[in-house]
Short mmCIF file of C-alpha atoms in Angstrom, two decimals:
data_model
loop_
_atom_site.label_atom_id
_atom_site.label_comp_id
_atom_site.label_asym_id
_atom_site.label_seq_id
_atom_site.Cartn_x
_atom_site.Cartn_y
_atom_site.Cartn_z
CA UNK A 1 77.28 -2.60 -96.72
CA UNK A 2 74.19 -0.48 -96.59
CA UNK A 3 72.47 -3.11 -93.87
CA UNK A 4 75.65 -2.57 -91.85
CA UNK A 5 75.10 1.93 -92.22
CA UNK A 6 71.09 0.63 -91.19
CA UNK A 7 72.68 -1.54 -88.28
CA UNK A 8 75.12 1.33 -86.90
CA UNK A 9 73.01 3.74 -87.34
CA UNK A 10 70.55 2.80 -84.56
CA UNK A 11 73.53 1.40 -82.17
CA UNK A 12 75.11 4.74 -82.35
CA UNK A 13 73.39 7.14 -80.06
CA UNK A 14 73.03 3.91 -77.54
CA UNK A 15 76.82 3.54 -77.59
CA UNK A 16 77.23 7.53 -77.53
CA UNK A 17 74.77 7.83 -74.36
CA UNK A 18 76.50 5.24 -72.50
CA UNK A 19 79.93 6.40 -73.22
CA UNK A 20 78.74 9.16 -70.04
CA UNK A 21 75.96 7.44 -68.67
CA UNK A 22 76.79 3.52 -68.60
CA UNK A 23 73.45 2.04 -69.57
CA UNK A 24 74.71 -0.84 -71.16
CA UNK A 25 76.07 -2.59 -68.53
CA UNK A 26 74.58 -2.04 -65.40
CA UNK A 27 76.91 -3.69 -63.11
CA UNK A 28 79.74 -2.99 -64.73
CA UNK A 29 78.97 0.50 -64.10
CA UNK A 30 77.88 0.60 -60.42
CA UNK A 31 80.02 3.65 -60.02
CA UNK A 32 78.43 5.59 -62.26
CA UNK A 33 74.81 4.55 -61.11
CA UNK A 34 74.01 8.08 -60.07
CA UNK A 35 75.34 10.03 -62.67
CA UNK A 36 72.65 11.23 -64.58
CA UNK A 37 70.62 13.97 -64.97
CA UNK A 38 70.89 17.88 -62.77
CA UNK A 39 73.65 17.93 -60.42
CA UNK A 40 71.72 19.06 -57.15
CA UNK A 41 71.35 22.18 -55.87
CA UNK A 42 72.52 23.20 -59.55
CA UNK A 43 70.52 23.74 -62.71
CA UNK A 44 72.73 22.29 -65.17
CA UNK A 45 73.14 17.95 -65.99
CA UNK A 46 75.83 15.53 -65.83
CA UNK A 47 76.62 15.08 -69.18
CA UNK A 48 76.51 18.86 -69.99
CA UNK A 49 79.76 19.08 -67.51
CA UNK A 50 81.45 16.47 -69.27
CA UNK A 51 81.30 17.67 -72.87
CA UNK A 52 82.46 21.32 -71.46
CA UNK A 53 84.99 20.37 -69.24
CA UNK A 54 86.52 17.47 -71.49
CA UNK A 55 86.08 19.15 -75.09
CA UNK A 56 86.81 22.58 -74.04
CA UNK A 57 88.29 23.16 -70.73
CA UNK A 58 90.64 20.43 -70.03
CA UNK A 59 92.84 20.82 -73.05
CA UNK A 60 92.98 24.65 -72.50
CA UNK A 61 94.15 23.91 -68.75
CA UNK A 62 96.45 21.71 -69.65
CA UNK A 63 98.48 23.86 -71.60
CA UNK A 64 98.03 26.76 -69.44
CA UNK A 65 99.28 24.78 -65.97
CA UNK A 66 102.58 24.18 -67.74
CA UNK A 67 103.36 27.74 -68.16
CA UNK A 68 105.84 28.98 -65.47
CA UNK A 69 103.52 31.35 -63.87
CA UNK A 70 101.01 28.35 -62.73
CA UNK A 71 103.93 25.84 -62.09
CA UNK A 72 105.68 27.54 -59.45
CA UNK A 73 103.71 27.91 -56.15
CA UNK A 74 104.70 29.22 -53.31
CA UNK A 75 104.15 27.23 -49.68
CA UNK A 76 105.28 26.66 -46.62
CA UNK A 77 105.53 22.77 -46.12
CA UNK A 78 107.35 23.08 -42.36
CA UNK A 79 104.15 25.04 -40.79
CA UNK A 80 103.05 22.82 -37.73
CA UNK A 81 100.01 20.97 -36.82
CA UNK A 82 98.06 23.12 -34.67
CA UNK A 83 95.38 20.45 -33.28
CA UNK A 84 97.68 17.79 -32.20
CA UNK A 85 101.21 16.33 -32.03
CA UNK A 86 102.43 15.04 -35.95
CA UNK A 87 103.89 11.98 -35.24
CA UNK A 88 102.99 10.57 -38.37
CA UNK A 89 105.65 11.19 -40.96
CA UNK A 90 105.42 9.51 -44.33
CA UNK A 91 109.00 7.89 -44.66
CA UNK A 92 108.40 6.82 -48.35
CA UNK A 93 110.14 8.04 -50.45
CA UNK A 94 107.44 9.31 -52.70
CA UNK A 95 106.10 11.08 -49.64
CA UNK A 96 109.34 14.16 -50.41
CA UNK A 97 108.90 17.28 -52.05
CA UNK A 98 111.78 18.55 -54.49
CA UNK A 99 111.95 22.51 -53.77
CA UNK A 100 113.38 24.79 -57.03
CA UNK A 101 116.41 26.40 -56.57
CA UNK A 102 116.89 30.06 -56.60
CA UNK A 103 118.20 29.76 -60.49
CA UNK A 104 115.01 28.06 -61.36
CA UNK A 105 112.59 30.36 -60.27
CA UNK A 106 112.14 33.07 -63.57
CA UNK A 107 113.42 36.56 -62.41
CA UNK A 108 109.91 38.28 -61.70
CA UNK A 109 108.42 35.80 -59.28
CA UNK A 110 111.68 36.62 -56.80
CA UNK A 111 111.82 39.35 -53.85
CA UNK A 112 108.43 40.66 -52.47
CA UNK A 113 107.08 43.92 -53.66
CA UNK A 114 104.91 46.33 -51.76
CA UNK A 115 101.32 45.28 -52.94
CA UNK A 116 98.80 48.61 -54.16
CA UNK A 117 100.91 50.94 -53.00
CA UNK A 118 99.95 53.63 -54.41
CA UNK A 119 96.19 52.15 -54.34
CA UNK A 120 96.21 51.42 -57.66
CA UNK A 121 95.13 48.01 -59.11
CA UNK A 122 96.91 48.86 -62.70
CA UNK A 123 98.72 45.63 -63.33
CA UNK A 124 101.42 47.06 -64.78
CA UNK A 125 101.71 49.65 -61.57
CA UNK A 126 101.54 46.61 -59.26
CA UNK A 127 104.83 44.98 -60.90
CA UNK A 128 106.69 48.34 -61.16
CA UNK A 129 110.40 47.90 -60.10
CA UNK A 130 110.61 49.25 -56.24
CA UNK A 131 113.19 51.60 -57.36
CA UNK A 132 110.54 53.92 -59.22
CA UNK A 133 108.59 54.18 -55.91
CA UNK A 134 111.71 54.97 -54.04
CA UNK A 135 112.20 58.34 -56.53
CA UNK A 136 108.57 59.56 -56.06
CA UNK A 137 109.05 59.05 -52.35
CA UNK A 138 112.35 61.28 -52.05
CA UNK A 139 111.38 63.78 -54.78
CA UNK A 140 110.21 66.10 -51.65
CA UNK A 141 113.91 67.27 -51.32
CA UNK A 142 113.79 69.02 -54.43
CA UNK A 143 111.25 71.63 -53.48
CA UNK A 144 112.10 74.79 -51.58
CA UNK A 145 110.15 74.11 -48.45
CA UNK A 146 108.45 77.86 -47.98
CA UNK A 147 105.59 78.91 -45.83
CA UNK A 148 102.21 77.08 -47.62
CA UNK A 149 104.09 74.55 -49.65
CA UNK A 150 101.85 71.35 -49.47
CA UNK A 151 104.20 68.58 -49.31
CA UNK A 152 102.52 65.65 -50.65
CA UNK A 153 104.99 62.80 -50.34
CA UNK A 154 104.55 60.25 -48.27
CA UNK A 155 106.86 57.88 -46.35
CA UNK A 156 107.86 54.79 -47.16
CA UNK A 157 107.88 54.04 -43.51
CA UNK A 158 103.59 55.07 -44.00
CA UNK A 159 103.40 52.96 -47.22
CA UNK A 160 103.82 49.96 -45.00
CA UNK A 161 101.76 51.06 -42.58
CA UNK A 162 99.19 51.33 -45.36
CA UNK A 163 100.12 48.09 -46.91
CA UNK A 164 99.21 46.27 -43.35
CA UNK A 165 96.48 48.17 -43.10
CA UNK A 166 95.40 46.68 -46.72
CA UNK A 167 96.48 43.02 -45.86
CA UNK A 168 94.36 43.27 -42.07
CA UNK A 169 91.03 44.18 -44.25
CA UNK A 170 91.95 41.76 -47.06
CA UNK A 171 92.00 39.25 -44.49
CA UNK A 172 88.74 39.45 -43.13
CA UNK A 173 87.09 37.91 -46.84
CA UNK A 174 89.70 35.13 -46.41
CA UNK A 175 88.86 31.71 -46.14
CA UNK A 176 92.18 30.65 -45.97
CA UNK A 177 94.73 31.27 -42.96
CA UNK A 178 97.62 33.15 -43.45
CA UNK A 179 100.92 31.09 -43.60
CA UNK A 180 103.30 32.47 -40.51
CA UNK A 181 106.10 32.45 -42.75
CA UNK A 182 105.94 32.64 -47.37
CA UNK A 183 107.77 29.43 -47.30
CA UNK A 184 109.77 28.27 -50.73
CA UNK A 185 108.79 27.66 -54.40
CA UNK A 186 107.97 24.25 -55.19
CA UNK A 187 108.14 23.66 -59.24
CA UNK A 188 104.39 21.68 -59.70
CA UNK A 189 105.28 19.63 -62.70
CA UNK A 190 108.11 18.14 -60.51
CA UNK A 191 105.67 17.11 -57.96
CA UNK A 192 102.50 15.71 -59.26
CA UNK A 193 100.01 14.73 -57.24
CA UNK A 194 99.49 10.91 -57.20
CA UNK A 195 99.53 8.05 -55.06
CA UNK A 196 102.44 8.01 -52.51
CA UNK A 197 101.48 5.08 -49.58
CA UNK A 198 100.16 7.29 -47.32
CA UNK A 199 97.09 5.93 -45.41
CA UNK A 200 95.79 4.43 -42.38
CA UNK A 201 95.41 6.21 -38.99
CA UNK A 202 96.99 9.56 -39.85
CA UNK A 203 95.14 9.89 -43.45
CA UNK A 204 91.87 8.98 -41.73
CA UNK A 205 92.68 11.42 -38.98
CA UNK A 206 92.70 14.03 -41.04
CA UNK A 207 89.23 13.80 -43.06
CA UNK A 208 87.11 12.49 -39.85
CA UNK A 209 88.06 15.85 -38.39
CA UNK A 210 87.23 17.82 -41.18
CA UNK A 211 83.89 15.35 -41.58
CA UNK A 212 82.60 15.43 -38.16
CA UNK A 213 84.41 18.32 -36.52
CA UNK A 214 84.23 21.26 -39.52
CA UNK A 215 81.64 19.99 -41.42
CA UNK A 216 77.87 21.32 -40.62
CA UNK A 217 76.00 18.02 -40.24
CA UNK A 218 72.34 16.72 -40.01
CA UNK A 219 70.74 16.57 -36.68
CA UNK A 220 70.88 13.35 -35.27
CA UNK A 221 73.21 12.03 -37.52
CA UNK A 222 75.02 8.37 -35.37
CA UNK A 223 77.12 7.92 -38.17
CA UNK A 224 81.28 8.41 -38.29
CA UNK A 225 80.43 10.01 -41.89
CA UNK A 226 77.96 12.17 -42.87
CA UNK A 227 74.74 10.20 -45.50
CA UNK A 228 74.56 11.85 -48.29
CA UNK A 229 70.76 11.13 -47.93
CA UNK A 230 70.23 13.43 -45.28
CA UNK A 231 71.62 16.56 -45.85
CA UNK A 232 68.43 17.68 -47.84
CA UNK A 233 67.06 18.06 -44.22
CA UNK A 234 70.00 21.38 -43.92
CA UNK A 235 69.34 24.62 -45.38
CA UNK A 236 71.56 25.44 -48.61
CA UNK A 237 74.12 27.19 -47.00
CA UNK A 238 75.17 24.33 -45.09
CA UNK A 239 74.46 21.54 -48.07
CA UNK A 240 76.86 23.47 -49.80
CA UNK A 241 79.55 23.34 -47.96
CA UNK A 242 79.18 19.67 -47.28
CA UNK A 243 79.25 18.83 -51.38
CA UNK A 244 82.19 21.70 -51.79
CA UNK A 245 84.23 19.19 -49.01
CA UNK A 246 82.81 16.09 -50.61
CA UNK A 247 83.75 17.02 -53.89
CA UNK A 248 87.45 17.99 -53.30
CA UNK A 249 87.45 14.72 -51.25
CA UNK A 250 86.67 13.04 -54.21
CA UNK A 251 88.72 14.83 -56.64
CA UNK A 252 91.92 13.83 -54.67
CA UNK A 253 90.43 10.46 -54.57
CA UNK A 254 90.77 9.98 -58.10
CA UNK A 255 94.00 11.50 -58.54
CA UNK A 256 95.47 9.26 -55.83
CA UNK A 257 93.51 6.48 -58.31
CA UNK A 258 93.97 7.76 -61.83
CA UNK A 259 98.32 7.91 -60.33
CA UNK A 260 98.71 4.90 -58.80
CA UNK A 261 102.14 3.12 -57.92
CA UNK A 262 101.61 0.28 -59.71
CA UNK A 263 105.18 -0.60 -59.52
CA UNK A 264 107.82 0.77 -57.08
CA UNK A 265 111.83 1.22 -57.91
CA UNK A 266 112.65 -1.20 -55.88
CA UNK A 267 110.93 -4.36 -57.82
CA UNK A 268 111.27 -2.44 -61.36
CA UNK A 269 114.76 -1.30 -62.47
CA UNK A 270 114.02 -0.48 -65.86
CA UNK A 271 111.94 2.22 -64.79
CA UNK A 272 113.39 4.83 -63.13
CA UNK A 273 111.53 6.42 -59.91
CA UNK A 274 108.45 3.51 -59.94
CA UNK A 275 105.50 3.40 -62.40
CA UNK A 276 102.30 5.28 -61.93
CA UNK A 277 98.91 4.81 -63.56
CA UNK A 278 95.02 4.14 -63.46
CA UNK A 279 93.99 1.24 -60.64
CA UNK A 280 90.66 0.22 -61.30
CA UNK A 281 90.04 -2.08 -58.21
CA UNK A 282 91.09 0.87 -56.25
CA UNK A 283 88.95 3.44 -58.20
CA UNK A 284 86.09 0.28 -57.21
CA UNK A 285 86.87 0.31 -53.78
CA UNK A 286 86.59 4.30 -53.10
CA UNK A 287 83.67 5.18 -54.79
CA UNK A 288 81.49 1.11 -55.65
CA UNK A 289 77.72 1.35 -53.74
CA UNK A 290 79.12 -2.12 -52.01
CA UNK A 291 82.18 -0.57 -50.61
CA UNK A 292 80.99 3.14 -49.19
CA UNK A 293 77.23 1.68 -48.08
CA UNK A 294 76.12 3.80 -51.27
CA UNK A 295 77.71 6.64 -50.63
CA UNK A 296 79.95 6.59 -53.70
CA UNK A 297 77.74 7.63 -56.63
CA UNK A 298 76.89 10.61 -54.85
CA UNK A 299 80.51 11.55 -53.46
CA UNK A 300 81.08 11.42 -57.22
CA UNK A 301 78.18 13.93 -58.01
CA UNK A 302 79.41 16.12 -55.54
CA UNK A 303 82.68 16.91 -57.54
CA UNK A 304 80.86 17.99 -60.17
CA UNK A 305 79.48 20.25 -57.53
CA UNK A 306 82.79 21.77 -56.33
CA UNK A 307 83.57 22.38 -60.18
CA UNK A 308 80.39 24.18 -61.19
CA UNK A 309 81.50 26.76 -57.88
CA UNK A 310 85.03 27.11 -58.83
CA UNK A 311 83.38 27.30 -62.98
CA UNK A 312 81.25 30.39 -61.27
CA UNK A 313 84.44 31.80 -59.37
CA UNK A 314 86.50 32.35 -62.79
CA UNK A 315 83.44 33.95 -64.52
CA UNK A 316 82.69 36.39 -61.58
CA UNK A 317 86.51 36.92 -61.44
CA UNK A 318 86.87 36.84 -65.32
CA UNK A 319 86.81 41.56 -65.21
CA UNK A 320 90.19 40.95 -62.44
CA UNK A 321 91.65 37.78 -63.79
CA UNK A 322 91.46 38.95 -67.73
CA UNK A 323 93.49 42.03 -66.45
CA UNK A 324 96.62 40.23 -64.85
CA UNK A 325 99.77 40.73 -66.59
CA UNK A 326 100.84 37.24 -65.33
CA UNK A 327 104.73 38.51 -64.66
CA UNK A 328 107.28 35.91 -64.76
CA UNK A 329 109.85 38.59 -66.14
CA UNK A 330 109.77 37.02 -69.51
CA UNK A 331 107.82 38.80 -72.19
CA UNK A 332 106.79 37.10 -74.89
CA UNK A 333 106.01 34.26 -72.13
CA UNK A 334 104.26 36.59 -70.55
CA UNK A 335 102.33 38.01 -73.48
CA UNK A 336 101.41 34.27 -74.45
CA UNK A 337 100.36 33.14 -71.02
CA UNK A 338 97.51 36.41 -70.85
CA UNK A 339 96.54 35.55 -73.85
CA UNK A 340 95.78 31.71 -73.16
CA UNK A 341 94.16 33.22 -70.38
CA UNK A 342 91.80 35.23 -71.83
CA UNK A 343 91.06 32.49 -73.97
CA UNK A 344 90.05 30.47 -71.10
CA UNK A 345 87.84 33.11 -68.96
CA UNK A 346 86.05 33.29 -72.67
CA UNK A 347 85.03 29.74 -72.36
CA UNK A 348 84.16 29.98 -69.00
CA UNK A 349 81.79 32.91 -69.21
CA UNK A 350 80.09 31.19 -72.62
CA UNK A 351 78.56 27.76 -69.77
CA UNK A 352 75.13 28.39 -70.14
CA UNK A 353 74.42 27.70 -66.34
CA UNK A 354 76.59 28.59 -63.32
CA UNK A 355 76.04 28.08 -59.80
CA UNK A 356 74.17 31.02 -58.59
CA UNK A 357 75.55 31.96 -55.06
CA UNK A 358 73.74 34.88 -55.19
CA UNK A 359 71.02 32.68 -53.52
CA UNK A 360 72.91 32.18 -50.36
CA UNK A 361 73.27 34.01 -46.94
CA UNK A 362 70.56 36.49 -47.83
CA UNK A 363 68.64 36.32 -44.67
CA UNK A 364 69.51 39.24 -42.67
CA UNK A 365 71.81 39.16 -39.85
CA UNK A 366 71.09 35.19 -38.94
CA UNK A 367 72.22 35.14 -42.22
CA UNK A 368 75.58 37.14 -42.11
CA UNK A 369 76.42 35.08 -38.70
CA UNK A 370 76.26 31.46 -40.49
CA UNK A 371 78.09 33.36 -43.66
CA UNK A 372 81.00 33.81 -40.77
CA UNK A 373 80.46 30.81 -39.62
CA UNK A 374 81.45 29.21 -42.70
CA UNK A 375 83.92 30.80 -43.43
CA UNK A 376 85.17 30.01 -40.24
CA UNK A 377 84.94 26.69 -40.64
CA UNK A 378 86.87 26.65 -43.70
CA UNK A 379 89.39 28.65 -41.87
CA UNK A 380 89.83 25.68 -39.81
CA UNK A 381 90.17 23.39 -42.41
CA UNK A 382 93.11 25.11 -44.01
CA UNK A 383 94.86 24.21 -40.87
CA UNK A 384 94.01 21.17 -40.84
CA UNK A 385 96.00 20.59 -44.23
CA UNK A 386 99.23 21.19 -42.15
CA UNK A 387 98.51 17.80 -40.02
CA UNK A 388 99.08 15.85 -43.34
CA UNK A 389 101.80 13.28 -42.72
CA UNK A 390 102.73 13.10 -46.62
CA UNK A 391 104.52 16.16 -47.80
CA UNK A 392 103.54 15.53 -51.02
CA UNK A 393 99.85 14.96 -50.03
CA UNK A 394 100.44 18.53 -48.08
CA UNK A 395 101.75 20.01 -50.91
CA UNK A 396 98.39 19.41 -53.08
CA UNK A 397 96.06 19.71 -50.17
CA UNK A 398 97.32 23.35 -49.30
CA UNK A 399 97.13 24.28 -52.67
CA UNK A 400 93.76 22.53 -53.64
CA UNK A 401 92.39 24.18 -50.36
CA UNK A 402 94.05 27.32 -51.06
CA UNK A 403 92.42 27.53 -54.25
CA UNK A 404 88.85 26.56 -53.20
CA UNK A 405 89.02 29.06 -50.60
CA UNK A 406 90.26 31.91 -53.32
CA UNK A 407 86.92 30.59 -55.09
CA UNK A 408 84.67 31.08 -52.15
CA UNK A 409 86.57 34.84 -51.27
CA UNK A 410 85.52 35.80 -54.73
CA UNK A 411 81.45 34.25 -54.31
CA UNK A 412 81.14 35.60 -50.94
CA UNK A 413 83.58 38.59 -50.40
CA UNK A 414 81.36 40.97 -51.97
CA UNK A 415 84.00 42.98 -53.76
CA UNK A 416 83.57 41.03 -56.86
CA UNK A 417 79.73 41.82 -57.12
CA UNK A 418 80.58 44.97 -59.14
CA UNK A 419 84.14 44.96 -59.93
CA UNK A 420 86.11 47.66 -61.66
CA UNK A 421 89.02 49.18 -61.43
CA UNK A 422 90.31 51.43 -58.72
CA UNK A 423 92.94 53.49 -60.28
CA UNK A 424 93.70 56.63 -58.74
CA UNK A 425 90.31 56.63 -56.26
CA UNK A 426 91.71 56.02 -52.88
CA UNK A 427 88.44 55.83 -51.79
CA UNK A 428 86.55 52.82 -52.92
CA UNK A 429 87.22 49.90 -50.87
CA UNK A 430 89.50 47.51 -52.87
CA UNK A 431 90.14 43.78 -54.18
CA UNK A 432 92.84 42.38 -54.13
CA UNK A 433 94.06 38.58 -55.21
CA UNK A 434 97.88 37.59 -54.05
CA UNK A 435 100.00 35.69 -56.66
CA UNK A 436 99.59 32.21 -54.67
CA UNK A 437 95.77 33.13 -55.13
CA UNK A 438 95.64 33.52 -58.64
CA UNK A 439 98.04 30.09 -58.98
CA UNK A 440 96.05 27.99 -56.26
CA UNK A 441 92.54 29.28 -57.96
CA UNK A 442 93.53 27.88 -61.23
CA UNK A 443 95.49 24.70 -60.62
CA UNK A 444 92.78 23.65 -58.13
CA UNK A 445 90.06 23.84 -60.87
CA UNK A 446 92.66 22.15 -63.01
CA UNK A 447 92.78 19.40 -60.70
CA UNK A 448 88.78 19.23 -60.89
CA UNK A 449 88.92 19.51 -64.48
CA UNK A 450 91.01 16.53 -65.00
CA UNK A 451 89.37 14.26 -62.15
CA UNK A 452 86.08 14.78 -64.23
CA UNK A 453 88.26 13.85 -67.74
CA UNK A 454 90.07 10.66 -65.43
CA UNK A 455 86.03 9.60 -64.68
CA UNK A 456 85.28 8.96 -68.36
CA UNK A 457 88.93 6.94 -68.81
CA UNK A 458 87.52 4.30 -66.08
CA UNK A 459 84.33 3.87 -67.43
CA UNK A 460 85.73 2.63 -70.69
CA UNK A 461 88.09 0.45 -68.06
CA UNK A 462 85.04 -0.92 -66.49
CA UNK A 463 83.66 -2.04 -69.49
#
């Protein structure tokens, strides 16, 4: 027994360090090859990501995304491709996307209300019922109207006026475009993300333009991708938003992996609606050295890129975010939803080291015209997301884009810098995050969160 303790006790920490790093078996772990040590252009390591996101974050996220005020997301799945002709629809039938019906939306996400208007980020203020507004905006007939009276109503008719006003400035600091119409509610837990048979020419359409046509790339650069290897040669800005792509890129990947149709209804009775789960030979094929001429390993490091950004988002964010009253109309819901919040913004602002965009576009006005042109290019990318064949694969692009550009509006905005509240001072120059924001900024890191906790389920596969 006690040469058995001896025995274990110098196997253990090899068999702990491999569990993140694979050093026992070299080829089994080809995958993995460059997962070790600082994430680049970040300060932090590897295997300091994993322990926070899978000990602390992922099981916090996972309760939270369930709750109804993250599971119903509004979008408008019937916007058309603005670059070319879709002629491309998925016909399978995992391709569809159920929409909720008006009973199963909960009470307070129905109806729009007039945003800030009385400039006033008070949560509570922002859900009041309209009909309180409509008192203080009639109360003028009340007074006798003599000579000096100050009437200080306004109109509701101006309200608007102001609340366009509001959305035009707001929409500068987006990265996102604007959906021409709010579309319906789609209920997230009834749609998952996961593999759905939708590939070849229209799938590869769609990330070769973002690749070579919205991505800044390397001079010189022959290749139909861009090499990993030489984007050192590009100043930060623009390596940055090369891993941010990357790493979504490779999030999806391993959703599309981690939920594979292993089995479809129509060769599997028993089980109703097909049979998802992890594919290792297709994980192999995505991300192997062999198969992606060694670009892999590092599209792999890049997600842990994209994460540490959206990490930073939440923490700058954390003063706004722990403030929401997260409405749904139900209150003890409600109440329980703020406070797994809060809860989570905790953990996020206790990571030791966040990306520091503070670093970025700091060179004068050069500076401030490739900060526009990013954001511009972005921009361009959230249309792209309406080209997707696959309305399922739409549905989680949108939002997953939606929510990385809500990360980068808080980074690079400049509102969030020095945050604090705005009641009553109609002079300082607000921020403001929409509902869909708020939803798409946390079930997009939620997606990140769990591709890094699916990376550690096919090691152990590939051993």
């Amino acid at each position: 027994m006690f040469r058995i303790l001896i025995i274990l006790t110098v196997l253990l920490p090899s068999i702990v360090h491999s569990n993140y790093f694979g050093t026992n078996n070299e080829k089994n772990d080809q995958c993995f090859c460059k997962l070790k040590g600082s994430i680049d252009d970040c300060s932090c390591n590897v295997d300091t990501v994993d322990y926070f996101n899978n000990m602390k974050i992922y099981p916090r996220l996972q309760s939270l995304l369930v709750r109804d005020y993250f599971r119903f997301y509004k979008v408008n799945l019937k916007q058309e491709c603005p670059f070319w002709t879709d002629d491309s629809k998925c016909a399978m039938r995992y391709c569809h996307v159920q929409p909720c019906q008006d009973e199963d939306i909960p009470d307070g996400l129905k109806g729009d209300m007039l945003r800030n208007i009385h400039f006033n980020e008070s949560p509570v203020d922002k859900y009041r019922a309209r009909a309180q507004f409509d008192d203080c905006l009639h109360s003028a007939k009340d007074h006798n109207r003599e000579l000096g009276y100050l009437n200080t109503t306004i109109s509701s008719e101006n309200y608007k006026d102001f609340e366009l006003w509001q959305q035009y400035d707001d929409a500068q600091d987006n990265f996102c475009v604007e959906e021409s119409s709010p579309g319906e509610y789609v209920d997230l837990l009834l749609n998952p993300e996961r593999y759905t048979g939708y590939k070849g020419p229209s799938a590869h359409r769609i990330w070769h333009t973002i690749y070579m046509e919205n991505c800044f790339r390397p001079e010189n650069s022959p290749h139909n991708f861009i090499q990993s290897s030489k984007i050192n040669g590009m100043c930060l800005e623009k390596r940055v938003f090369y891993r941010v792509i990357s790493g979504l890129h490779a999030s999806i990947n391993i959703h599309l992996c981690s939920k594979y149709l292993l089995m479809s209804k129509d060769t599997l009775a028993i089980v109703p609606g097909g049979q998802w789960g992890p594919n290792l030979r297709e994980f192999q094929k995505r991300f192997s050295p062999q198969e992606t001429g060694g670009e892999g390993p590092n599209w792999l490091r890049n997600l842990y890129f994209t994460y540490l950004l959206e990490l930073r988002a939440l923490a700058k964010a954390a003063p706004y975010l722990g403030r929401e009253e997260y409405y749904t109309g139900n209150k003890e819901h409600d109440k329980d939803t703020r406070l797994a919040m809060n809860d989570i913004l905790s953990i996020v602002k206790s990571f030791p080291e966040h990306f520091n965009e503070s670093v970025m576009f700091t060179g004068g006005a050069e500076a401030q015209l490739l900060k526009e042109q990013f954001r511009q290019h972005f921009r361009n990318i959230s249309r792209i997301m309406d080209c997707v064949g696959c309305d399922k694969c739409k549905l989680w692009g949108k939002l997953q884009t939606h929510g990385l550009g809500t990360a980068l509006k808080i980074l690079f905005s400049g509102k969030f810098d020095r945050w604090e509240s705005t009641l009553n001072n109609f002079n300082k120059k607000k921020f403001f995050l929409e509902r869909s924001e708020i939803v798409a900024l946390i079930n997009a890191f939620g997606r990140l969160s769990e591709s890094i906790f699916e990376l550690d389920k096919f090691r152990q596969m590939m051993r």
